[in-house]
XYZ file of C-alpha atoms in Angstrom:
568
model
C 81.784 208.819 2.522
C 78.688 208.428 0.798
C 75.615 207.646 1.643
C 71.785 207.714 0.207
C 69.281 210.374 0.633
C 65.473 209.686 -0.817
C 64.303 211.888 -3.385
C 61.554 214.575 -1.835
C 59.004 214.283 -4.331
C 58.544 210.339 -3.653
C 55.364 210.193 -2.265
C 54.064 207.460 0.550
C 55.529 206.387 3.210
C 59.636 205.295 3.423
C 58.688 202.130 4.520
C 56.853 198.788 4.079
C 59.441 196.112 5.167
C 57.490 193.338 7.307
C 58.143 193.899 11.354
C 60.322 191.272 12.893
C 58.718 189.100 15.188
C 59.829 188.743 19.121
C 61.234 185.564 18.034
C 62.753 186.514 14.820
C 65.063 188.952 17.040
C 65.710 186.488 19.588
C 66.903 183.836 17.045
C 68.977 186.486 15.345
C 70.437 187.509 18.595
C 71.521 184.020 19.759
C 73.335 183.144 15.932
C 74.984 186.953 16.757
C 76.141 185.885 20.703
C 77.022 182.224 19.935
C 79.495 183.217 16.642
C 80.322 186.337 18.569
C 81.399 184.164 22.241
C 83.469 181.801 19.869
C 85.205 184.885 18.266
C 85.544 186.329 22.042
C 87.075 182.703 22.731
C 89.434 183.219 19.852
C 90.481 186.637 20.681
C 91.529 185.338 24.001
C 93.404 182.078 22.896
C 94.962 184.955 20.579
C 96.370 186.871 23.619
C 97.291 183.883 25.065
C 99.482 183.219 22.256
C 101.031 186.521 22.006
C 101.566 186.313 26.147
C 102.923 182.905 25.583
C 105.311 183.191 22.739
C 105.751 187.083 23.400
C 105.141 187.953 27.124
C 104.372 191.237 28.220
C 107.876 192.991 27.280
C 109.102 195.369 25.342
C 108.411 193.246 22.074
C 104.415 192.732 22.920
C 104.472 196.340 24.157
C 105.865 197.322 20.332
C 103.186 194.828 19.112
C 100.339 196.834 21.046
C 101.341 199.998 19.631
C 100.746 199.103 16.268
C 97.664 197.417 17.303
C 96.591 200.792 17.694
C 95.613 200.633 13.926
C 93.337 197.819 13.704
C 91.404 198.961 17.007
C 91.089 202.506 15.448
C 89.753 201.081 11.761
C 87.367 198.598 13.694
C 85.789 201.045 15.252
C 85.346 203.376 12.650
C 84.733 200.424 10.127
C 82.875 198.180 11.230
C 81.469 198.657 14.564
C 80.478 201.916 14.824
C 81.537 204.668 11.957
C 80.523 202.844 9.191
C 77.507 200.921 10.415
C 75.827 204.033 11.868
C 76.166 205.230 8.416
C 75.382 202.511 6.199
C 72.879 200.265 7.981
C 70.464 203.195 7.954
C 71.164 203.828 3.748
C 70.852 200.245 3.315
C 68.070 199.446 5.315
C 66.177 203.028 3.332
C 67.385 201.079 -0.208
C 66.072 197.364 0.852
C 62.528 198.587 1.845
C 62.453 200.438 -1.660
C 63.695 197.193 -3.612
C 60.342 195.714 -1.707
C 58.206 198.250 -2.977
C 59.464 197.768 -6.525
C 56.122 197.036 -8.812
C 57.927 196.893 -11.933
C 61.289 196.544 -14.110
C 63.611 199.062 -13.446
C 67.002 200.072 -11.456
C 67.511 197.941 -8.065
C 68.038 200.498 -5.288
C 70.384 198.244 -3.247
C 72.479 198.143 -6.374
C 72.372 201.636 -6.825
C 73.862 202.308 -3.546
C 76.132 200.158 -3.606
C 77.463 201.367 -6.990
C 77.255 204.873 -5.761
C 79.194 204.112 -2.527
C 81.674 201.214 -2.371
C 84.251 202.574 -5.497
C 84.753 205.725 -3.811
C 85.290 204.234 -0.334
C 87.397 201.680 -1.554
C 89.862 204.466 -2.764
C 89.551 206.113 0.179
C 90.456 202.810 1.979
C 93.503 202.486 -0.080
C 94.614 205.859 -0.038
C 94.625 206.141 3.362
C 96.194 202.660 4.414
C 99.093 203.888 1.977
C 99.476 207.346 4.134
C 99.833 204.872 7.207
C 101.997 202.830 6.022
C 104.114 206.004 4.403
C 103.778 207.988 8.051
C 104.203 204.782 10.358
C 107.692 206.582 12.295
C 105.443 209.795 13.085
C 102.433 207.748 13.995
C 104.632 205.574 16.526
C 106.468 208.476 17.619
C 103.031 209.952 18.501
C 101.656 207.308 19.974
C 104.199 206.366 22.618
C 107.366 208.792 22.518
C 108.910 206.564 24.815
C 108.645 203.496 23.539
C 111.912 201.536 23.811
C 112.129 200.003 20.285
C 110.427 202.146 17.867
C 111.919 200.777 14.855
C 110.074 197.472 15.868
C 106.729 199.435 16.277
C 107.057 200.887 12.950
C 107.351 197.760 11.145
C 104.513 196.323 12.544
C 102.479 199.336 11.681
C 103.114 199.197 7.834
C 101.623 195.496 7.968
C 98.445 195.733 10.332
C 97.959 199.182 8.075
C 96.518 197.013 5.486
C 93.498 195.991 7.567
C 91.928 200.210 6.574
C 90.881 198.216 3.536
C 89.822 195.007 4.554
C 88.321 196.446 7.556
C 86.546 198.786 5.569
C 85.327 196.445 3.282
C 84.353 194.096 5.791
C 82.559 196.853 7.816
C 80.556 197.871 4.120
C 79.224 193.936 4.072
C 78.348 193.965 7.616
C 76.428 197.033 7.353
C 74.264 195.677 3.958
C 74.073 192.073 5.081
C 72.250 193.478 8.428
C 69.723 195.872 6.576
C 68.919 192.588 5.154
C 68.140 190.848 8.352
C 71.204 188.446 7.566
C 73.727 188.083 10.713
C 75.063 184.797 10.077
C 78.395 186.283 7.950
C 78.737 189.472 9.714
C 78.710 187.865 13.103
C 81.636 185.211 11.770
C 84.125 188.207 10.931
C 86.252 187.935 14.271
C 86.338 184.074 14.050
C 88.029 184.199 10.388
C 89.877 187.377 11.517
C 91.408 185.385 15.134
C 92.045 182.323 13.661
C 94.695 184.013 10.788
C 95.853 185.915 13.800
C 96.751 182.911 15.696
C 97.539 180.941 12.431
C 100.417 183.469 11.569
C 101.888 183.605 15.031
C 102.144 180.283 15.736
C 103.084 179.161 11.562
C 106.123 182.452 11.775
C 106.372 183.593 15.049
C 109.778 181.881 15.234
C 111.578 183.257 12.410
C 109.833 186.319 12.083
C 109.181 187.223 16.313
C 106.100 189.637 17.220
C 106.025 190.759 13.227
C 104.303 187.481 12.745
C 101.050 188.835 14.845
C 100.826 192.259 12.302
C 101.342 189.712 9.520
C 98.409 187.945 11.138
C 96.483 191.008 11.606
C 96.436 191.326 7.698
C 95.879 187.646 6.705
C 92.620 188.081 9.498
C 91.211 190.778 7.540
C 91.174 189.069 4.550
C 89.414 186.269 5.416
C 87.208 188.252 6.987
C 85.717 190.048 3.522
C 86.340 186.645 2.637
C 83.443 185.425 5.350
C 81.080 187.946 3.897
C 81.584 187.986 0.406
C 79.340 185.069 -1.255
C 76.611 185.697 0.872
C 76.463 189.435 0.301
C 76.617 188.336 -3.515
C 73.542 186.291 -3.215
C 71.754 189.401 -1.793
C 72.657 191.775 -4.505
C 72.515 189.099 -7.702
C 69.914 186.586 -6.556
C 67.337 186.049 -8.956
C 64.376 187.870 -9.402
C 60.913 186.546 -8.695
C 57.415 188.006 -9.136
C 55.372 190.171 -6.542
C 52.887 187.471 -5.278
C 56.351 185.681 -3.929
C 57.809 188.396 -2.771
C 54.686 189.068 -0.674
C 54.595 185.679 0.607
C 58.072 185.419 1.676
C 57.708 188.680 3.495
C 54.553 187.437 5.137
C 56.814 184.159 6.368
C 59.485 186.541 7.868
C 63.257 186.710 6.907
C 65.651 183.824 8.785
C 68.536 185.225 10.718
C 70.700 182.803 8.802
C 71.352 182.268 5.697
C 70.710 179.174 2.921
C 68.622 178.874 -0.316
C 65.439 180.597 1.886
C 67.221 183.380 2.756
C 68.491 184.434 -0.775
C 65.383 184.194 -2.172
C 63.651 186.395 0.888
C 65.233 189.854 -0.111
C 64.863 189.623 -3.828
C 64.162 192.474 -6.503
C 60.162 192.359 -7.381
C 59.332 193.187 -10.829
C 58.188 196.470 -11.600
C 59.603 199.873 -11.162
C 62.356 200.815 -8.723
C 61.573 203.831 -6.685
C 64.088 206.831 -7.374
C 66.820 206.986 -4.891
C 69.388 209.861 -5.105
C 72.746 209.362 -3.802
C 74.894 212.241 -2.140
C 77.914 213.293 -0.234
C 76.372 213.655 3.112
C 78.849 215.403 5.084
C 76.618 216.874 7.611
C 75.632 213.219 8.689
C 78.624 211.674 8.127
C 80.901 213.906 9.925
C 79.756 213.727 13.665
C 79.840 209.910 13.055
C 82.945 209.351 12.112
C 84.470 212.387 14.576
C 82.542 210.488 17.915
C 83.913 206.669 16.864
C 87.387 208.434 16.403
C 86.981 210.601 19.662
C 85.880 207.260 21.350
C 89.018 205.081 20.314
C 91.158 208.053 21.744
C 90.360 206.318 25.082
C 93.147 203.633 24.275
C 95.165 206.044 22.433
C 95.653 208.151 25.739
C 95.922 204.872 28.085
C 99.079 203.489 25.376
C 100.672 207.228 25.830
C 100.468 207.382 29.561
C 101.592 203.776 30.050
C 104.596 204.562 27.500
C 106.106 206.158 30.054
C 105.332 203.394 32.866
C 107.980 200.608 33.289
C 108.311 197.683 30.531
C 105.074 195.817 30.347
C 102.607 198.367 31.626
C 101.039 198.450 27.922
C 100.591 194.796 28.080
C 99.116 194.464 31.216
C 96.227 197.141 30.155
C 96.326 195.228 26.909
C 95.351 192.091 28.936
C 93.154 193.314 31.194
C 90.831 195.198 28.749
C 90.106 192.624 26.392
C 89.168 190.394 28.921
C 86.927 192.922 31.054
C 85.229 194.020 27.903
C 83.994 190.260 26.856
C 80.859 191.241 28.983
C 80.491 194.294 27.205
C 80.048 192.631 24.049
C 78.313 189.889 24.712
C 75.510 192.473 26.435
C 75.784 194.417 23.192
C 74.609 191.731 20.562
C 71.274 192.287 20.761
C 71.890 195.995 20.285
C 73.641 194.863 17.097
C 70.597 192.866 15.818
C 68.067 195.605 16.702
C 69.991 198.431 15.182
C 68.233 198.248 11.587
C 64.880 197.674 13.553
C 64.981 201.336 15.154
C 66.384 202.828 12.235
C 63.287 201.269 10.742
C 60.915 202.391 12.956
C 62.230 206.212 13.269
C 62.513 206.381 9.714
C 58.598 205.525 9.668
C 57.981 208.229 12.486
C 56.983 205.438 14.734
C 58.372 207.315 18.164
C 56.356 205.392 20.331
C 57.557 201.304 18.977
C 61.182 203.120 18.862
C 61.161 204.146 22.298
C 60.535 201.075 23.500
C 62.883 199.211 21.727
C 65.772 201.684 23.129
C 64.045 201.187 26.668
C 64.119 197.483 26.130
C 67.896 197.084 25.075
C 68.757 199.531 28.080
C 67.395 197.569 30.400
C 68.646 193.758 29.249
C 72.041 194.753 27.768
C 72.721 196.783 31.666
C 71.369 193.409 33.484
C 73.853 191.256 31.540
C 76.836 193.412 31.281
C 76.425 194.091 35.196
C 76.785 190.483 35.600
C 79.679 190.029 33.995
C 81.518 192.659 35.643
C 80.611 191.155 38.990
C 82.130 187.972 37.585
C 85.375 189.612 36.552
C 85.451 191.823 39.960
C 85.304 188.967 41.821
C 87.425 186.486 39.683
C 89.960 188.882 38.209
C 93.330 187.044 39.624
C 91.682 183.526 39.034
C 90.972 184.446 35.607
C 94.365 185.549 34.539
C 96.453 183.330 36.004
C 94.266 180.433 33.939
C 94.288 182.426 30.862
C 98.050 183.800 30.758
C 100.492 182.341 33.187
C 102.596 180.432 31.351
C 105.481 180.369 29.306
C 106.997 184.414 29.398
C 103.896 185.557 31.539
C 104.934 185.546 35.006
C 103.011 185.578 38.808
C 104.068 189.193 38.925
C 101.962 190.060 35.403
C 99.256 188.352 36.613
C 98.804 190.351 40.075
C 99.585 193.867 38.331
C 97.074 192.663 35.067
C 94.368 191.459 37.578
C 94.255 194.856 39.464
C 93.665 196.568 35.951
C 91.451 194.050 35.223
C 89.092 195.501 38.441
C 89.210 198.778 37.962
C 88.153 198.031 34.193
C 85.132 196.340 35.539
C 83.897 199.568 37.144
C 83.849 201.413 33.698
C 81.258 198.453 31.970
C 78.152 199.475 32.387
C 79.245 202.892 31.119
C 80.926 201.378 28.076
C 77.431 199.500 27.799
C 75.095 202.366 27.565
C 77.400 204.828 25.463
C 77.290 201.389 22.842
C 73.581 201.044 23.066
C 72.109 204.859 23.693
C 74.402 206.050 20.674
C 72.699 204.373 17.822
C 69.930 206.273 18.754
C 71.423 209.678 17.775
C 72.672 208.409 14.718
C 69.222 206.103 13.442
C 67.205 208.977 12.438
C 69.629 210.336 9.478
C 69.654 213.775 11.269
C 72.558 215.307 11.791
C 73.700 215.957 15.408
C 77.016 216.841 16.981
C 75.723 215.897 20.821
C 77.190 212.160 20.698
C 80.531 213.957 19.913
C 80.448 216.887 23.224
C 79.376 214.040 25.183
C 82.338 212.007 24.353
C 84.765 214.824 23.944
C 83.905 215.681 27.777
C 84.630 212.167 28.870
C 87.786 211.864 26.830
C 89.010 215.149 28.806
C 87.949 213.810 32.125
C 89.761 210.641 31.572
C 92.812 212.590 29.937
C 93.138 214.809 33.370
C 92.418 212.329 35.429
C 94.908 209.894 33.972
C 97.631 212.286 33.760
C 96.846 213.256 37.062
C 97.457 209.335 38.973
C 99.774 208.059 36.141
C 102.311 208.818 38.719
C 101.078 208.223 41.716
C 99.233 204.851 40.937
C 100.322 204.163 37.454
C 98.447 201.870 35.016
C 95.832 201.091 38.038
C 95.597 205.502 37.663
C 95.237 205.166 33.887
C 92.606 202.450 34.168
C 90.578 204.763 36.192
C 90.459 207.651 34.690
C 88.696 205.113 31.939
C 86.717 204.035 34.124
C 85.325 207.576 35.151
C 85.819 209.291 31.422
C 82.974 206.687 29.709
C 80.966 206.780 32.868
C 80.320 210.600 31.996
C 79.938 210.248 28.316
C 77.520 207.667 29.102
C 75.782 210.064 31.849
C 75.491 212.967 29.150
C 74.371 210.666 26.571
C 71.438 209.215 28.341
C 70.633 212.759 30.306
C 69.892 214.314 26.390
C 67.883 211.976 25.412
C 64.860 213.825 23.675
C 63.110 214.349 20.499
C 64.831 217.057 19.601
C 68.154 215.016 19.354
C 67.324 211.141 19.481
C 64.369 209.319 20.965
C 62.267 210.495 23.490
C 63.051 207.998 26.645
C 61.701 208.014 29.769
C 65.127 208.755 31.810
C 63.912 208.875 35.336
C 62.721 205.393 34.659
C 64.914 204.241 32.943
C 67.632 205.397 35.595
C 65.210 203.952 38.434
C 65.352 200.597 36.790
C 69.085 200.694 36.093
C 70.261 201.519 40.149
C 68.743 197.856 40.835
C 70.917 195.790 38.921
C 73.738 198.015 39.629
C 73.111 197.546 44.022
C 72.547 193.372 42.989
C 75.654 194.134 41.163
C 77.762 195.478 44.009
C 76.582 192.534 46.398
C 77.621 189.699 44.298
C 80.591 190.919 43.210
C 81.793 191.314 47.129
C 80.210 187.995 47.729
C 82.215 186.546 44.920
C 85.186 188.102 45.544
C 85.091 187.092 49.577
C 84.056 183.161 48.232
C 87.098 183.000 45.229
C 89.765 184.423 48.090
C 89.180 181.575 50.284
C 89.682 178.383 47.815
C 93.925 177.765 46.968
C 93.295 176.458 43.613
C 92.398 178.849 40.617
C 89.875 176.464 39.404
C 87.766 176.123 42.026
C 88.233 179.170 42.904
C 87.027 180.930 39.647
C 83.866 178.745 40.164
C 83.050 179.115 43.437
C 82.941 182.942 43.200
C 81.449 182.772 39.440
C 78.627 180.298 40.725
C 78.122 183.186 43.932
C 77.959 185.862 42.044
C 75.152 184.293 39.768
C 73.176 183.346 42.565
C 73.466 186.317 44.660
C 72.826 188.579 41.337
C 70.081 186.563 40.058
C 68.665 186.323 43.701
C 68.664 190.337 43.999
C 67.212 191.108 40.427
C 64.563 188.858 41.705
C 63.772 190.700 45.309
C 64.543 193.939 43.230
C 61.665 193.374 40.894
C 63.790 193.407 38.166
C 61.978 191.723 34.861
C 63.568 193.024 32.166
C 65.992 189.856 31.448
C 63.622 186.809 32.323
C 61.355 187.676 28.866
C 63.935 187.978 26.550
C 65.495 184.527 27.867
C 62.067 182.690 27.261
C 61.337 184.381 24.229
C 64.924 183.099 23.324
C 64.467 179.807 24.587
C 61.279 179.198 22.407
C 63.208 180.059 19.533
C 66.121 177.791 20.018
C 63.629 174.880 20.568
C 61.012 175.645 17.991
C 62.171 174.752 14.469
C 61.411 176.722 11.771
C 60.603 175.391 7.985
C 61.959 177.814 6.372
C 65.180 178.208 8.084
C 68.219 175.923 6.484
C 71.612 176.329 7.540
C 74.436 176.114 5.165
């Protein structure tokens, strides 16, 4: 994969872009968490579909297996692998463009010239291999599966998404550099709704196939979501260096109209050089830790393959709902991401070490609320989301269960998402990301094997649980300048066991509240609305103040309106 390296003999510094203001990254984040929740929303009205039309039988189980494929490519393309390559390139490239005094080659263009061919035939070549291998990849995957031949046929369709996905993942990764989150934050809208579309338009005559038809209609539409508005960043008209200047001194909009095409233009004057490489060193431990950290579900689906029919579902069902939290707590992460790269690529250890402190500290206060919620809620909250048609009292009880034990795992989940970019920002090579996560994959792969047995899928969702727990342990323990940014752990842990003890209380709280109400309505608010309190209550006796700024600073942003922002 390639990616760009600056020629040595440029001289000055590798950086001039204009520093986002407090409420620039608060606006951004809320247009992130708002498309984000409605794609969460989506995912789940998905699963509802394919427990409604599908169950959680040996059809959905075949389904799941294949669904292997499209978890695997996100992750590599889009939400990790790819943008912890290419958000650093393209945010090196954009601050170039800006420094542009004269005519000459665009450096954005450049890269993406250099880069996207190449991947594209990688994209290709490998969906084909996929789709050529698809009985040896199911046979892999879950040797025990009762209808293979059903598997495999849903493989060769949701292969496609290696190319959409990867394409998807290459405009997410330029449209952020640019400070533009609108599009890449829409991506699991378009990509839910032609899930759901399919199932519900074929699902009759073609069964569970209809979901992996779905799975390649959704990644379509979502290259489809990014397309235009990447266009408008690459061939946008020009304008002259006293605009430019201006525009920069207004700040870039986290959405984007007229304003925002016109904020990221080429100046007029010469391009500094950029030279564009094969960088296998960096690219290597990237790719190899995403991979490593999608083997998580890859070891769960072979475990449970053994288990009883169902037992894929139900960790299916229980995950996706336990990690909403986790990515929720994770957007502003997302937003920041080209901000740190920024700021380490300027040397600037001090602003970046505060910015990893920050995100710590509010991404573990809201995650840690969220899995009190589920804790507490878990039975309530299935039975409203799945029960019906083919999913049946006995799903929800076993999918709950999961669902707890899941909620255990979050804030590990959390801080492996958020402490990673850090290794990966500076453009230095590292393999400690990897050992970290190769430790926690063994330590889940013992441990699961270990209480399959015994405890079955509640056994597999621990050793999950405990696996990222380490990795996230390891990761945060070698923090240092050597390898990332220089945090201040002891702190940083100090700060994080508060949260986690208001964390424990209102999830028991909750938990004790929701058992004593009959109906699943009221009971799912009565503990939700105790666990707020209690949590909120704590943080406060705690000292806890991480949260409260970024919610005013947020607040201000929603109410304040800006001139030069114009939605489209």
């Amino acid at each position: 994969m390639p990616a760009a390296r600056v020629a040595p003999a440029e001289a000055g510094p590798p950086t001039e872009v204009a520093q986002p203001t407090r409420g620039f990254l608060a606006k951004a984040t809320l247009v992130t968490a708002v498309l984000s929740i409605a794609g969460a929303l989506l995912g789940l009205g998905r699963d509802q579909a394919l427990a409604h039309l599908f169950g959680a039988g040996t059809e959905t189980d075949a389904f799941l297996v294949a669904w292997t494929v499209p978890e695997v490519a996100a992750t590599l393309l889009i939400e990790d692998g790819m943008a912890f390559v290419l958000v650093p390139a393209f945010s090196l490239a954009v601050a170039r463009r800006a420094r542009g005094t004269g005519t000459g080659a665009d450096p954005v263009r450049a890269l993406v010239a250099s880069t996207l061919p190449r991947l594209a035939l990688a994209f290709v070549a490998v969906a084909a291999l996929l789709m050529a291998g698809a009985p040896y990849l199911v046979a892999a995957l879950a040797p025990g599966l009762p209808d293979p031949g059903l598997a495999v046929d849903c493989t060769r369709l949701t292969a496609t998404c290696v190319l959409s996905f990867g394409l998807a993942g290459y405009c997410s990764a330029a449209l952020r550099a640019h400070r533009r989150f609108l599009a890449p934050a829409a991506i699991y809208v378009a990509y839910n709704t032609g899930i759901i579309t399919a199932m519900f338009v074929l699902g009759g005559r073609w069964g569970v196939r209809s979901a992996a038809v779905g799975v390649a209609l959704g990644g379509c539409l979502m290259v489809a979501a990014q397309a235009p508005s990447l266009a408008r960043q690459l061939f946008g008209r020009r304008r002259s260096a006293p605009e430019a200047e201006a525009a920069a001194a207004q700040g870039p909009s986290p959405v984007d109209g007229p304003e925002a095409t016109k904020a990221t233009q080429v100046t007029d004057g010469p391009a500094p050089s950029v030279k564009h490489s094969v960088e296998l060193a960096l690219i290597a431990p990237v790719l190899m830790f995403a991979l490593c950290r999608q083997s998580q579900v890859l070891i769960e689906r072979f475990l449970a393959s053994t288990l009883p029919s169902g037992a894929i579902s139900h960790l299916n069902y229980a995950q996706k709902v336990a990690q909403i939290p986790m990515t929720l707590s994770l957007m502003l992460c997302t937003v920041t991401f080209p901000v740190l790269a920024q700021a380490l690529a300027e040397g600037d250890t001090e602003r970046a070490r505060n910015r990893v402190e920050r995100d710590v500290a509010v991404a573990s206060c809201m995650v840690l609320l969220g899995a009190a919620a589920v804790f507490a809620c878990a039975p309530q909250i299935i039975q409203l989301l799945f029960q019906r048609g083919a999913f049946t009292a006995q799903d929800t009880a076993a999918t709950a269960t999961v669902m707890r034990v899941y909620s255990v795992g979050l804030l590990g989940h959390t801080l492996v998402g958020a402490l990673v970019r850090t290794y990966f920002s500076a453009g230095r090579p590292t393999w400690y990301p990897l050992a970290a996560m190769t430790a926690g994959i063994i330590a889940t792969s013992w441990i699961g094997a270990g209480t399959v047995e015994a405890w079955g899928v509640r056994g597999i969702a621990t050793a999950n649980a405990i696996g990222i727990t380490v990795t996230a342990a390891l990761l945060l323990s070698g923090m240092g300048a050597r390898r990332s940014v220089p945090i201040r752990t002891r702190r940083v842990v100090h700060e994080l066991s508060k949260p986690v003890r208001a964390a424990v209380c209102a999830a028991v709280a909750g938990a004790f509240c929701a058992s004593r109400v009959d109906s699943p309505e009221l009971a799912l608010a009565a503990g939700g609305l105790t666990v707020t309190v209690v949590y909120v209550l704590l943080l406060r006796v705690l000292g806890v103040k991480a949260v409260a700024p970024a919610f005013r600073t947020a607040l201000r942003s929603v109410t304040r309106r800006l001139s030069h922002v114009r939605f489209r």
